[in-house]
PDB file of C-alpha atoms in Angstrom:
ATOM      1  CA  UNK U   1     -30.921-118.405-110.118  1.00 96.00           C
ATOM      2  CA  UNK U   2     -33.167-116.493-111.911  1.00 98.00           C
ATOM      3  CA  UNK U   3     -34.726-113.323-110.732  1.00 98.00           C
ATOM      4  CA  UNK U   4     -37.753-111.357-112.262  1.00 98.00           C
ATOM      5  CA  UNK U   5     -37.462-107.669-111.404  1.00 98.00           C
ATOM      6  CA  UNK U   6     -40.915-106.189-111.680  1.00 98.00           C
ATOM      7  CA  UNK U   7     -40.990-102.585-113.754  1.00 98.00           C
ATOM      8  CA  UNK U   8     -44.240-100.676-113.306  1.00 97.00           C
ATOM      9  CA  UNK U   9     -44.850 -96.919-114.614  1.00 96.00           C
ATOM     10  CA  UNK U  10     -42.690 -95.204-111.720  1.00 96.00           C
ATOM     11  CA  UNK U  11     -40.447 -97.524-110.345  1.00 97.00           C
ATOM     12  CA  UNK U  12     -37.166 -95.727-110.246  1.00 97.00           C
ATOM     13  CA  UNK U  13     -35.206 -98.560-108.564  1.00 98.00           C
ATOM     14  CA  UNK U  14     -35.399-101.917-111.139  1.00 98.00           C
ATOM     15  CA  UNK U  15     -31.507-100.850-112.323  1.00 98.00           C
ATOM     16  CA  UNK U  16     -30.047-100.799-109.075  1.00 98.00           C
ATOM     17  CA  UNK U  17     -31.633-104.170-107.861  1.00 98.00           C
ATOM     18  CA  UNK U  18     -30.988-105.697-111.179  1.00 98.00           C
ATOM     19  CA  UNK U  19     -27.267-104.540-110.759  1.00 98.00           C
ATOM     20  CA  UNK U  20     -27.280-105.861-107.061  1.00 98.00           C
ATOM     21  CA  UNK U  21     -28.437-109.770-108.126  1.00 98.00           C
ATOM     22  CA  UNK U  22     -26.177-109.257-111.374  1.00 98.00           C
ATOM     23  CA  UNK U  23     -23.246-108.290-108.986  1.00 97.00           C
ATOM     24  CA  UNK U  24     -23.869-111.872-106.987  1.00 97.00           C
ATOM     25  CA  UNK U  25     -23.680-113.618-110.246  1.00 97.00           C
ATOM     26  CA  UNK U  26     -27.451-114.121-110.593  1.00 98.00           C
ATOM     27  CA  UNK U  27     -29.443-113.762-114.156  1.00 98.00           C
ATOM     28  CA  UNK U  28     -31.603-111.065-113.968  1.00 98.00           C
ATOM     29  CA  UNK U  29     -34.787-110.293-115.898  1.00 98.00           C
ATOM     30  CA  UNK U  30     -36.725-106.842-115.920  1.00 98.00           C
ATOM     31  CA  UNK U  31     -40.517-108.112-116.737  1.00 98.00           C
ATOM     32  CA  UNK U  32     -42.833-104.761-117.838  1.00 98.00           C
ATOM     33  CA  UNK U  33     -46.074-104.474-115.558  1.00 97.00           C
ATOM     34  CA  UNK U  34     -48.256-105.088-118.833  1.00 97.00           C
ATOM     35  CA  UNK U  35     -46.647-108.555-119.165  1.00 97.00           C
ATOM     36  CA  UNK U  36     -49.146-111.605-117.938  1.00 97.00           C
ATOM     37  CA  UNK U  37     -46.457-114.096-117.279  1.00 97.00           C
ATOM     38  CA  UNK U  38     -43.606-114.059-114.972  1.00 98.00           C
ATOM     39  CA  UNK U  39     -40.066-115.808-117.319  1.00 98.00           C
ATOM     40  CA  UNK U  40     -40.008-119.185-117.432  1.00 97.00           C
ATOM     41  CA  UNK U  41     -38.226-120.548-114.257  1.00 97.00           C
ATOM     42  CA  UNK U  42     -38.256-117.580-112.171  1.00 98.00           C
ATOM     43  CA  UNK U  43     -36.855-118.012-108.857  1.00 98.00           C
ATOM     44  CA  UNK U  44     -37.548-114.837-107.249  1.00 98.00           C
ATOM     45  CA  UNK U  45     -39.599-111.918-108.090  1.00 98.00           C
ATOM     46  CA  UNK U  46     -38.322-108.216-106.653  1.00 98.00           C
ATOM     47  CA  UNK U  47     -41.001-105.546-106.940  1.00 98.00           C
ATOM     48  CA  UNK U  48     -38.506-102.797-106.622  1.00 98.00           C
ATOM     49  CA  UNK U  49     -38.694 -99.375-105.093  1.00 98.00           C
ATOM     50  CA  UNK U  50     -40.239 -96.277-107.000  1.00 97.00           C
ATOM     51  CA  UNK U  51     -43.879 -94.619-107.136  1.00 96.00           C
ATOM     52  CA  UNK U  52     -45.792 -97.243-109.155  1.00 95.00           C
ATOM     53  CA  UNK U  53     -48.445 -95.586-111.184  1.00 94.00           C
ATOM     54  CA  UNK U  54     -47.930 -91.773-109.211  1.00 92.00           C
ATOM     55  CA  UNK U  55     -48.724 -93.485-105.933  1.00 91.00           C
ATOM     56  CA  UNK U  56     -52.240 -91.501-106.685  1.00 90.00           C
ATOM     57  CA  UNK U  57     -54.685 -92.631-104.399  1.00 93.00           C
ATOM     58  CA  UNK U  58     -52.321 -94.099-101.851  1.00 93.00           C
ATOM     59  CA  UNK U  59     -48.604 -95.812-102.178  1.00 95.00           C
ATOM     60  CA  UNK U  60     -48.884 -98.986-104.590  1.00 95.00           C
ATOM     61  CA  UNK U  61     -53.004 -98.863-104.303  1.00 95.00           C
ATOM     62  CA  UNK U  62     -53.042 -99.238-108.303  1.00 95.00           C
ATOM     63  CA  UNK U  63     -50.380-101.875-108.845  1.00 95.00           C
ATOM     64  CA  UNK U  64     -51.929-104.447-107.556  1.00 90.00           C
ATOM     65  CA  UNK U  65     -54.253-104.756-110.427  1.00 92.00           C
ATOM     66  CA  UNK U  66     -51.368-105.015-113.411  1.00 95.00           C
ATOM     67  CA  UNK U  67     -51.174-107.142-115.356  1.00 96.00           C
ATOM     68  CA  UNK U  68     -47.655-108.619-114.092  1.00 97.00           C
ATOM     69  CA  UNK U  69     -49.304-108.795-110.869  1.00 97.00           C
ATOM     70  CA  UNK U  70     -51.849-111.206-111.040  1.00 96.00           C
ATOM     71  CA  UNK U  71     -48.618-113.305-112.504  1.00 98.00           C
ATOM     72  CA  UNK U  72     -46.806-112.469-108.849  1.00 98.00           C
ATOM     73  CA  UNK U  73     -49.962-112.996-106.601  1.00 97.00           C
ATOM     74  CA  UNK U  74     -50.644-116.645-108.418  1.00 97.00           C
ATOM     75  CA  UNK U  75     -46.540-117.113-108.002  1.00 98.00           C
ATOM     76  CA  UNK U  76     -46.610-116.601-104.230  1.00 98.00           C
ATOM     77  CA  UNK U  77     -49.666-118.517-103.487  1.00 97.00           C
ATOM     78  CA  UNK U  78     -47.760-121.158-105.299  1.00 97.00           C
ATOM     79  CA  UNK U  79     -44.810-120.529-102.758  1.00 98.00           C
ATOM     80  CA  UNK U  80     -42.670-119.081-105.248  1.00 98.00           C
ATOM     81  CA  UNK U  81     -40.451-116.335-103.721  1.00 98.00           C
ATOM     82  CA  UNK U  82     -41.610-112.890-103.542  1.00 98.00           C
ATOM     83  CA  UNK U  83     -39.161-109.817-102.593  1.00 98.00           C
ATOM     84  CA  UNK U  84     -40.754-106.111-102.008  1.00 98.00           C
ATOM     85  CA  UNK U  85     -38.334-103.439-101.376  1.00 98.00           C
ATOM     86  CA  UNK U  86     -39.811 -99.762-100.064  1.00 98.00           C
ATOM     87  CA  UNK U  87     -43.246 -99.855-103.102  1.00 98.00           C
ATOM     88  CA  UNK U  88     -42.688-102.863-103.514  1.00 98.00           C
ATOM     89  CA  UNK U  89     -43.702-103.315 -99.693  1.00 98.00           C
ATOM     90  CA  UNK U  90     -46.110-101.445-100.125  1.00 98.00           C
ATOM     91  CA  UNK U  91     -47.206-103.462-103.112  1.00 98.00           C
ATOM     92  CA  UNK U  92     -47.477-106.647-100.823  1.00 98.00           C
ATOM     93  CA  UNK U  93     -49.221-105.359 -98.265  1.00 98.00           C
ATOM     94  CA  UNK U  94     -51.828-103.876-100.379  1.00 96.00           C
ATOM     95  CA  UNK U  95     -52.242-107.263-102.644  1.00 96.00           C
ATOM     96  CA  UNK U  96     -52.951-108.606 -99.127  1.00 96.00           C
ATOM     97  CA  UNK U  97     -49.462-110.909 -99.876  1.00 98.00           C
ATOM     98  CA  UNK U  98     -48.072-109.780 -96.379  1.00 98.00           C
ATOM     99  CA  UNK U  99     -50.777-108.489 -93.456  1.00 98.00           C
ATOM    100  CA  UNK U 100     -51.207-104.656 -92.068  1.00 97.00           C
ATOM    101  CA  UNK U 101     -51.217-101.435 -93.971  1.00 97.00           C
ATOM    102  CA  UNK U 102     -48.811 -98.728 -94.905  1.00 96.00           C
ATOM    103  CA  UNK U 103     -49.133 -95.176 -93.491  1.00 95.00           C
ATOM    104  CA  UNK U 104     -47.660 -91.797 -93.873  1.00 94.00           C
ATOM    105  CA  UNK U 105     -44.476 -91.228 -91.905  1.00 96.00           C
ATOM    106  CA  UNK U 106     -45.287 -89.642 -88.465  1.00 94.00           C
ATOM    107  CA  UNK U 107     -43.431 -86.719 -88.636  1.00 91.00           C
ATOM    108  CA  UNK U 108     -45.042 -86.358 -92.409  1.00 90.00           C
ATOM    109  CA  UNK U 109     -41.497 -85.627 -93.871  1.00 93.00           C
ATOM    110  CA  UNK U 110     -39.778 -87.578 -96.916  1.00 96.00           C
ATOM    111  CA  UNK U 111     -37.295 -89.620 -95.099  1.00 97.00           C
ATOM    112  CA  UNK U 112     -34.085 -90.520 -96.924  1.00 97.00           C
ATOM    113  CA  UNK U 113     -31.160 -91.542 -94.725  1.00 97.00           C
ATOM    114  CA  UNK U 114     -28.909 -94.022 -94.105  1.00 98.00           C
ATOM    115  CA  UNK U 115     -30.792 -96.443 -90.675  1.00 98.00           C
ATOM    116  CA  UNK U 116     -29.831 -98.822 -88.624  1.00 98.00           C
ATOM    117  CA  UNK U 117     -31.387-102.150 -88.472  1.00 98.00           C
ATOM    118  CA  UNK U 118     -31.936-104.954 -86.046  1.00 98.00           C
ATOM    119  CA  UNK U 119     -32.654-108.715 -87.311  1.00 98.00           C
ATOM    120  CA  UNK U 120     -35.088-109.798 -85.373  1.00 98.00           C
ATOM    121  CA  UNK U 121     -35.553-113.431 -86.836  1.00 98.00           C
ATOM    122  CA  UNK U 122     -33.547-115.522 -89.286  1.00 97.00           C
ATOM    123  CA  UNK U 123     -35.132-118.638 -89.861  1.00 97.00           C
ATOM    124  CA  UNK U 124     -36.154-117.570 -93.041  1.00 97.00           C
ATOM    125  CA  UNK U 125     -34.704-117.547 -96.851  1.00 96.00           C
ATOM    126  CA  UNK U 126     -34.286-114.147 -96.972  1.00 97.00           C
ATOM    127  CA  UNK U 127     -32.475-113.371 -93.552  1.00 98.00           C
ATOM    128  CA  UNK U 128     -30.661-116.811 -93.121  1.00 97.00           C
ATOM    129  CA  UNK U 129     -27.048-115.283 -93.698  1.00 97.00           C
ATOM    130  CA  UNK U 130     -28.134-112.653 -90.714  1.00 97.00           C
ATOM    131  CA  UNK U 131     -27.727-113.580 -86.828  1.00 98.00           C
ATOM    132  CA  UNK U 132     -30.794-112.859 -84.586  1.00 98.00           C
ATOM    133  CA  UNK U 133     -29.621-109.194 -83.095  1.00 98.00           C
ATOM    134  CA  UNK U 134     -27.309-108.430 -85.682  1.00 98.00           C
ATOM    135  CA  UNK U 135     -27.066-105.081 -86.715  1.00 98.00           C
ATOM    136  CA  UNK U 136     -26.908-104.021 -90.472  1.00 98.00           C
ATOM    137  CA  UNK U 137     -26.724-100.395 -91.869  1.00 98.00           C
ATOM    138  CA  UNK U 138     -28.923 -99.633 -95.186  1.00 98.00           C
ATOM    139  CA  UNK U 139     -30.447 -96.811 -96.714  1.00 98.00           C
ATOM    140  CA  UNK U 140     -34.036 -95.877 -96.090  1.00 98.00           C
ATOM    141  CA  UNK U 141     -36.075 -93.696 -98.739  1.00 98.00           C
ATOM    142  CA  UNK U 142     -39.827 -93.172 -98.028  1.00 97.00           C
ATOM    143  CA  UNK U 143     -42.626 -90.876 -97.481  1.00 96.00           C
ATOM    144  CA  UNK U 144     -45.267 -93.826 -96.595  1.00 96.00           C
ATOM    145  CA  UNK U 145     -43.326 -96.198 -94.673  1.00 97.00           C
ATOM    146  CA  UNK U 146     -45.118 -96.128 -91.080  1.00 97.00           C
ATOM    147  CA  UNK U 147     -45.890 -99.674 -91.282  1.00 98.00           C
ATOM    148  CA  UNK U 148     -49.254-100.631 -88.900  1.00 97.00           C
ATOM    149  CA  UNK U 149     -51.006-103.576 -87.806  1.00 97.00           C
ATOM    150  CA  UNK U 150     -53.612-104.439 -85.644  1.00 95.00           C
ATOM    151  CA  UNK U 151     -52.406-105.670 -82.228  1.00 96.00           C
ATOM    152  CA  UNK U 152     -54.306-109.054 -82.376  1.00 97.00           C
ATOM    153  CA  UNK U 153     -52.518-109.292 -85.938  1.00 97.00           C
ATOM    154  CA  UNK U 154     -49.359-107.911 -84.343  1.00 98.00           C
ATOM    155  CA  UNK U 155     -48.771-110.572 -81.881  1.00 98.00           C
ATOM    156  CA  UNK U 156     -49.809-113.065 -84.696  1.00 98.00           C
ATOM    157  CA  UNK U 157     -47.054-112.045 -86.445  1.00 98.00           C
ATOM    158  CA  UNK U 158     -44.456-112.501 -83.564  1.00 98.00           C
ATOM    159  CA  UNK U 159     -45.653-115.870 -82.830  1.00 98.00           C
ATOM    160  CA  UNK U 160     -44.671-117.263 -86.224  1.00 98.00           C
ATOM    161  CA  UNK U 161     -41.294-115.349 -86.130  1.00 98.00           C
ATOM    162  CA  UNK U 162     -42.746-113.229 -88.800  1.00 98.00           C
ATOM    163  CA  UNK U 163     -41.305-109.832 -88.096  1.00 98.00           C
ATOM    164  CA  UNK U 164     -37.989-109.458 -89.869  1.00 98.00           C
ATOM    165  CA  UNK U 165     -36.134-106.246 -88.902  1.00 98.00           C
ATOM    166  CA  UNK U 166     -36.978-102.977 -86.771  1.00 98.00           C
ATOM    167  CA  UNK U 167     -35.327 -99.830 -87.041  1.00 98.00           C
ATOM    168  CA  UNK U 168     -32.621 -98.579 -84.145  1.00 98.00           C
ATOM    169  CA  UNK U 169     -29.733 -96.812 -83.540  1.00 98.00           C
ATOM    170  CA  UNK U 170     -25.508 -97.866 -84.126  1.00 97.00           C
ATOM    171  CA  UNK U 171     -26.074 -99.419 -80.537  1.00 97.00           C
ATOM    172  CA  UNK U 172     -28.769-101.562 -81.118  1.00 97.00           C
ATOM    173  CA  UNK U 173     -31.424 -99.112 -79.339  1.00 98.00           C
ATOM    174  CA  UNK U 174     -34.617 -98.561 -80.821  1.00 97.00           C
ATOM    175  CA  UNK U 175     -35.097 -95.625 -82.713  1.00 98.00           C
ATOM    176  CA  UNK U 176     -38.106 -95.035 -84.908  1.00 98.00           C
ATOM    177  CA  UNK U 177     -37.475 -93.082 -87.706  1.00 98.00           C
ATOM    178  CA  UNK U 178     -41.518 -93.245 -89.055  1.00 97.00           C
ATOM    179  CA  UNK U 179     -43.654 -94.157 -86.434  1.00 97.00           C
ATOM    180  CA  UNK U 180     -43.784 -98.140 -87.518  1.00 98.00           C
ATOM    181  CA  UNK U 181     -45.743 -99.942 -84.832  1.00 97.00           C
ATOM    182  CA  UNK U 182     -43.054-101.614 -82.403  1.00 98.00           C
ATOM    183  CA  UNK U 183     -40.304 -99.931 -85.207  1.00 98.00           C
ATOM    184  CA  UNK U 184     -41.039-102.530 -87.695  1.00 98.00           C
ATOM    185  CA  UNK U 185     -39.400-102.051 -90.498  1.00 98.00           C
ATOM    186  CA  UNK U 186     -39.830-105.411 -92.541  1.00 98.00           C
ATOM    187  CA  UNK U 187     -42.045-108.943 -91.816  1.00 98.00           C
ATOM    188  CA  UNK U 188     -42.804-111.485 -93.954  1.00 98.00           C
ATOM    189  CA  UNK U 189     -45.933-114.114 -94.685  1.00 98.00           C
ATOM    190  CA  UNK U 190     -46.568-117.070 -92.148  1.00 97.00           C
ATOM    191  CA  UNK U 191     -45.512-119.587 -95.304  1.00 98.00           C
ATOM    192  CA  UNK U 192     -41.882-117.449 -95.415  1.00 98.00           C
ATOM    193  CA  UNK U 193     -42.395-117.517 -98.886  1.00 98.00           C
ATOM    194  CA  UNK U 194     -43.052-113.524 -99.126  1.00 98.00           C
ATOM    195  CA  UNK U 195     -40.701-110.766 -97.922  1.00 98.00           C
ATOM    196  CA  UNK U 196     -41.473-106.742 -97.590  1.00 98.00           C
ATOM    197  CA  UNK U 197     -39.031-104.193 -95.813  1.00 98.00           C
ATOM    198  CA  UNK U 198     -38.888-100.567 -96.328  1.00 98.00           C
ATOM    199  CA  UNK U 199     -35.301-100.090 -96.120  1.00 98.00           C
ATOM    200  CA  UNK U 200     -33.327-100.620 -99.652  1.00 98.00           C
ATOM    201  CA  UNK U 201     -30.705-103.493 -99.289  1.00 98.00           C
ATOM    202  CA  UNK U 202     -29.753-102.897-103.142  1.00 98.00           C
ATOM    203  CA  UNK U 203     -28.720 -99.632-102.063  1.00 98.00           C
ATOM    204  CA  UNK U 204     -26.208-100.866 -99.590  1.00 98.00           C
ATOM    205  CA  UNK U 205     -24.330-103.398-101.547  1.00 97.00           C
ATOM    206  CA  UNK U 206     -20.778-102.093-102.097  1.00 96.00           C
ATOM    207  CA  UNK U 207     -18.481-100.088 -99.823  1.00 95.00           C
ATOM    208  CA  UNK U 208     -18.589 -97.222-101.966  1.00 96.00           C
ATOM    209  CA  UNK U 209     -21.763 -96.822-101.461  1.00 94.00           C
ATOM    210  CA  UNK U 210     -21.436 -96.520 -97.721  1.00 95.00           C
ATOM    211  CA  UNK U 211     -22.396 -99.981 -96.935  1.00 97.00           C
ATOM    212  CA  UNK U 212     -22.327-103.169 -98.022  1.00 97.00           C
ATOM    213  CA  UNK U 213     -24.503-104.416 -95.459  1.00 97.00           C
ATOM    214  CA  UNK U 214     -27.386-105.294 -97.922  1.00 97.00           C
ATOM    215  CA  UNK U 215     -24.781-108.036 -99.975  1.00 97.00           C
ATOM    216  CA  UNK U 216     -25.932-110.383 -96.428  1.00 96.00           C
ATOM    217  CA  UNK U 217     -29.578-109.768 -96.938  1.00 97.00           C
ATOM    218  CA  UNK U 218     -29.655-110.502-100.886  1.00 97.00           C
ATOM    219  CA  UNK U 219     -27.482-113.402-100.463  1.00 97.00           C
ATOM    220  CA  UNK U 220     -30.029-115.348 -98.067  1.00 96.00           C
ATOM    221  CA  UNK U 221     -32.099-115.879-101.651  1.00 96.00           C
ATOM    222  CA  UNK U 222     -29.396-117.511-103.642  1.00 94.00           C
ATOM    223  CA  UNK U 223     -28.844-121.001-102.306  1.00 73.00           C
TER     224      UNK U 223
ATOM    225  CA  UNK N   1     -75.333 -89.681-111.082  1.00 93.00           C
ATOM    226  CA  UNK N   2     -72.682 -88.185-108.846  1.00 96.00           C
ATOM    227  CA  UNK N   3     -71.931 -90.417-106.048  1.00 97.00           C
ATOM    228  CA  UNK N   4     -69.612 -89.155-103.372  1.00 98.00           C
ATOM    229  CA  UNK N   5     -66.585 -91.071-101.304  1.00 98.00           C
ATOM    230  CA  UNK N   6     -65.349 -89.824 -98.493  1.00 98.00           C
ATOM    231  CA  UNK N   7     -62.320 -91.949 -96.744  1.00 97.00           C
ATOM    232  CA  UNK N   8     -60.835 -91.207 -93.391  1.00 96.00           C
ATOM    233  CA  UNK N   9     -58.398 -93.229 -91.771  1.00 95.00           C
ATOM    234  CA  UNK N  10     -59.952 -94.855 -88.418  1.00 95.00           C
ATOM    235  CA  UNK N  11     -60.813 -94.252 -84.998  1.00 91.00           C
ATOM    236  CA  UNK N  12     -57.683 -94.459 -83.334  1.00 88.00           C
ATOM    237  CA  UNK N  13     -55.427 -94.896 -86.273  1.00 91.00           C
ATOM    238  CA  UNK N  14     -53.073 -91.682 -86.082  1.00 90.00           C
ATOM    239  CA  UNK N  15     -53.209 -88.762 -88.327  1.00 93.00           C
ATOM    240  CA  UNK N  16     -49.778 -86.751 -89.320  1.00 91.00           C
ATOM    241  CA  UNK N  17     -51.453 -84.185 -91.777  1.00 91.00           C
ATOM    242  CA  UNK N  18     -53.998 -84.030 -89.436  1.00 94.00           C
ATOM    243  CA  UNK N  19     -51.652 -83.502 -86.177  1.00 92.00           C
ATOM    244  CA  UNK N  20     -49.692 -80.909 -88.621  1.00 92.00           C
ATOM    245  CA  UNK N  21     -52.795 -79.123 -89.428  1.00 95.00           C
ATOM    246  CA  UNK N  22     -53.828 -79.000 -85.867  1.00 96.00           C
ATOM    247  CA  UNK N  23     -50.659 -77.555 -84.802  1.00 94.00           C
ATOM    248  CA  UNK N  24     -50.800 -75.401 -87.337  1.00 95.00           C
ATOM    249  CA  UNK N  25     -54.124 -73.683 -86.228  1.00 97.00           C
ATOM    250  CA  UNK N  26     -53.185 -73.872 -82.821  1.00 96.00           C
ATOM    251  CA  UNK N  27     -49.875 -71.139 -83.495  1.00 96.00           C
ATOM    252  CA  UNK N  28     -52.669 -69.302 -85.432  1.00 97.00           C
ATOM    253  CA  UNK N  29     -54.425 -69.046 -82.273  1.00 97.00           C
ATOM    254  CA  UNK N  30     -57.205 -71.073 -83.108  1.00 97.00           C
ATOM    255  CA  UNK N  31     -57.335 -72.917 -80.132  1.00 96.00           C
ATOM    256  CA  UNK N  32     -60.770 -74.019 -79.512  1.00 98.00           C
ATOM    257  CA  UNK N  33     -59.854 -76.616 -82.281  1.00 97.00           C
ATOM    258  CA  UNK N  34     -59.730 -80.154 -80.080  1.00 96.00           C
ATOM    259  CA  UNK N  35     -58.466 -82.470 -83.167  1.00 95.00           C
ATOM    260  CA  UNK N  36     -58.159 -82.483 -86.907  1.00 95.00           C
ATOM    261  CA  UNK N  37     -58.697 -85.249 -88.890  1.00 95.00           C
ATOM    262  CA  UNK N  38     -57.837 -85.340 -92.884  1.00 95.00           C
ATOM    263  CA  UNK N  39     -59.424 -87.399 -95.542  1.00 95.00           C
ATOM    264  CA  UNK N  40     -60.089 -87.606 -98.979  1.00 95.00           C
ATOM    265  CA  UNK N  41     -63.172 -86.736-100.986  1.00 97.00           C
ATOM    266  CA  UNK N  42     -63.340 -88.771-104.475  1.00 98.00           C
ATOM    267  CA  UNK N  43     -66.092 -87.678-106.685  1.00 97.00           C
ATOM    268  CA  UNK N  44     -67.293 -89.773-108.874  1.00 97.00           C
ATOM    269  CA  UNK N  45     -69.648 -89.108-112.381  1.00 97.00           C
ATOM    270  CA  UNK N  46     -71.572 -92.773-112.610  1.00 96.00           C
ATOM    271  CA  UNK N  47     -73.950 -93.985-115.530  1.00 96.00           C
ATOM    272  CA  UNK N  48     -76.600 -95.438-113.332  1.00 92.00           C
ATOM    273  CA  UNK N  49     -79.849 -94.210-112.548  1.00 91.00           C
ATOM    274  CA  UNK N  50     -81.172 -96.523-110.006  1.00 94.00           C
ATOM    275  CA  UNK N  51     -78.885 -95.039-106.528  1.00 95.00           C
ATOM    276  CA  UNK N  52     -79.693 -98.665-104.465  1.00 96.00           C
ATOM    277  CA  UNK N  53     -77.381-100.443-107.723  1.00 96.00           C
ATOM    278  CA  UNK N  54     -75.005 -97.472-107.624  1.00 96.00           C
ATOM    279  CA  UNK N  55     -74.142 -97.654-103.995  1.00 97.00           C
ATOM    280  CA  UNK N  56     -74.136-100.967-104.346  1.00 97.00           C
ATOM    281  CA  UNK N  57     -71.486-100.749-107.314  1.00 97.00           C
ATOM    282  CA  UNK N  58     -69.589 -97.679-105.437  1.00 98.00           C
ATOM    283  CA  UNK N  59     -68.907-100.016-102.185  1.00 98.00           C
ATOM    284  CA  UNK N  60     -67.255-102.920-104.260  1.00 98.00           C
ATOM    285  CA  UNK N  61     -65.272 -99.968-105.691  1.00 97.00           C
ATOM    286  CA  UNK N  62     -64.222 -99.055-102.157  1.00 98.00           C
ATOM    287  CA  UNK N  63     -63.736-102.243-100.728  1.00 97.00           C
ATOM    288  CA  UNK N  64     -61.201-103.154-104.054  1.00 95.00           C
ATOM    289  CA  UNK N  65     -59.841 -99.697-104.639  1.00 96.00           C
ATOM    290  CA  UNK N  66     -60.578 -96.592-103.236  1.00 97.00           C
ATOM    291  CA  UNK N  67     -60.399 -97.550 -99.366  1.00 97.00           C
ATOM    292  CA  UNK N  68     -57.603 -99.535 -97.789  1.00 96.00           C
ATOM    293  CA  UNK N  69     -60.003-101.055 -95.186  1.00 95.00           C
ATOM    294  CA  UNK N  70     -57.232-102.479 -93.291  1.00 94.00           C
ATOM    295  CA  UNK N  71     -56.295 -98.538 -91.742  1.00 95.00           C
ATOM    296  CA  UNK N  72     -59.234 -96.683 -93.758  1.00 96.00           C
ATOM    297  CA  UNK N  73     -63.664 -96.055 -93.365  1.00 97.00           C
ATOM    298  CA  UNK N  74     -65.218 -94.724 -96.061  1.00 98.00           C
ATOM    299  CA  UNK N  75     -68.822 -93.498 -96.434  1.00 98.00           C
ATOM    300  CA  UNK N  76     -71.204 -93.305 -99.803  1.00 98.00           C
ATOM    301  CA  UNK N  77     -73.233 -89.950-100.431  1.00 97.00           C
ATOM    302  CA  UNK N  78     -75.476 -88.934-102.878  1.00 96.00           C
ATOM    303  CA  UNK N  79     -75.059 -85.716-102.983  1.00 93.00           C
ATOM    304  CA  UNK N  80     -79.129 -83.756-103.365  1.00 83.00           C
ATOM    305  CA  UNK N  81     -78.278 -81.935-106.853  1.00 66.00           C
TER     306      UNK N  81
END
């Protein structure tokens, strides 16, 4: 498989996912933001975590007009698949790729911790390797991560199974670390093409690490 | 021609910095403050004369850019000097 790892001026987390797919025996390309073509035969495309252009304005407002992204937009409308990991999230939601709107954590603090997750539905690429109600421990690393969404567009989204994970405690409980409506912490499109989660499953890939929970979550792209 | 933006997030969306500030006057002892609400103010220098075309311009600007209408209003002044 071949994945395209998105690198915009900022992003601080294109090594660690490239090492992540590399580790599961995937080729890996880093494609620069000025670029107007994704590799021939991409696969997947990660828009890693970092603070794409400054995150002036707001988180991920300005990427959405690179170059490289007009190349990702035209991929996913295609139904080519499309990861987003913390910015990159952010990214998605702000191309309009994935529905609602990223906010400022509610207790306004930098939040960088390791979080429990809950899967909330796994008939999807991404999730696949993941039972519904499993529990998976990752690393979470955001100042603007309160994910929102209207309620209308809320239910919407849990009709077509579209919310992914929600943040809780080691017992399964729900524990909101940024003030996520209903503790969302990742959903994807209603084609299941497109994938955003605030959490960083590249970050929890080897037990060193402190988890290797994220290995699960990768794998669900590589067939 | 200076045009003025000013973006708040909406009714009823909530407001950390905001709630921060607020709680910040309030151990201040300011306490006839009811709510705070924070926003941004982006001033913008535009080479147009005519200010029906400029607002015009300015609200594609917001609508693409400067606003994230999904959570955000925003509001177009022409400020008098």
């Amino acid at each position: 498989m071949l994945v395209a790892v998105a690198v915009f001026p900022g992003t601080n987390c294109e090594i660690d996912t490239k090492y992540a797919f590399e580790k599961l025996g995937q080729d890996v390309v880093l494609v620069f933001h000025k670029e107007e073509k994704l590799p021939e035969g991409t696969d997947l495309v990660v828009l890693p975590g970092g603070f794409s252009y400054g995150d002036y304005l707001r988180s991920a407002a300005i990427a959405k007009f690179s170059p490289i992204m007009k190349a990702v937009i035209e991929f996913a409308n295609k139904g080519g698949k499309v990861l987003g990991i913390c910015n990159g999230f952010q990214m998605l939601v702000e191309a309009r790729l994935l529905p609602g709107a990223m906010k400022r954590n509610e207790n306004v603090h930098f939040i960088s911790q390791f979080h429990h997750l809950k899967v909330i539905a796994n008939n999807n690429t991404f999730l696949k390797k993941c039972a519904v109600g499993e529990l998976l421990n990752v690393p979470i690393a955001h100042g603007e991560g309160s994910y929102y969404i209207d309620e209308a567009g809320l239910k919407e989204l849990y009709a077509n199974d579209q919310v992914l994970l929600t943040y809780c405690d080691e017992n399964g409980n729900v524990k909101n670390p940024n003030g996520s409506v209903d503790s969302i912490a990742g959903v994807c499109n209603k084609n299941k093409n497109v994938f955003g989660l605030m959490p960083h499953p590249e970050r929890a890939i080897e037990k060193i690490l402190g988890s290797s929970d994220g290995v699960k979550m990768l794998e669900g792209f590589i067939n | 021609m200076k045009v003025i933006v000013n973006i708040q997030l909406k009714n009823g969306v909530l407001d950390p910095q905001g709630k921060a500030v607020h709680h910040a006057l309030a151990s201040l002892k300011f306490n006839e403050v009811n709510e705070v609400r924070i926003g941004k103010q982006i001033i913008l220098d535009i080479a147009e004369s005519d200010k029906a075309s400029a607002e015009k311009r300015v609200t594609v600007m917001c609508e693409e850019l400067l606003a994230n209408t999904v959570i955000e209003d925003y509001t177009i002044e022409f400020p008098a000097c």
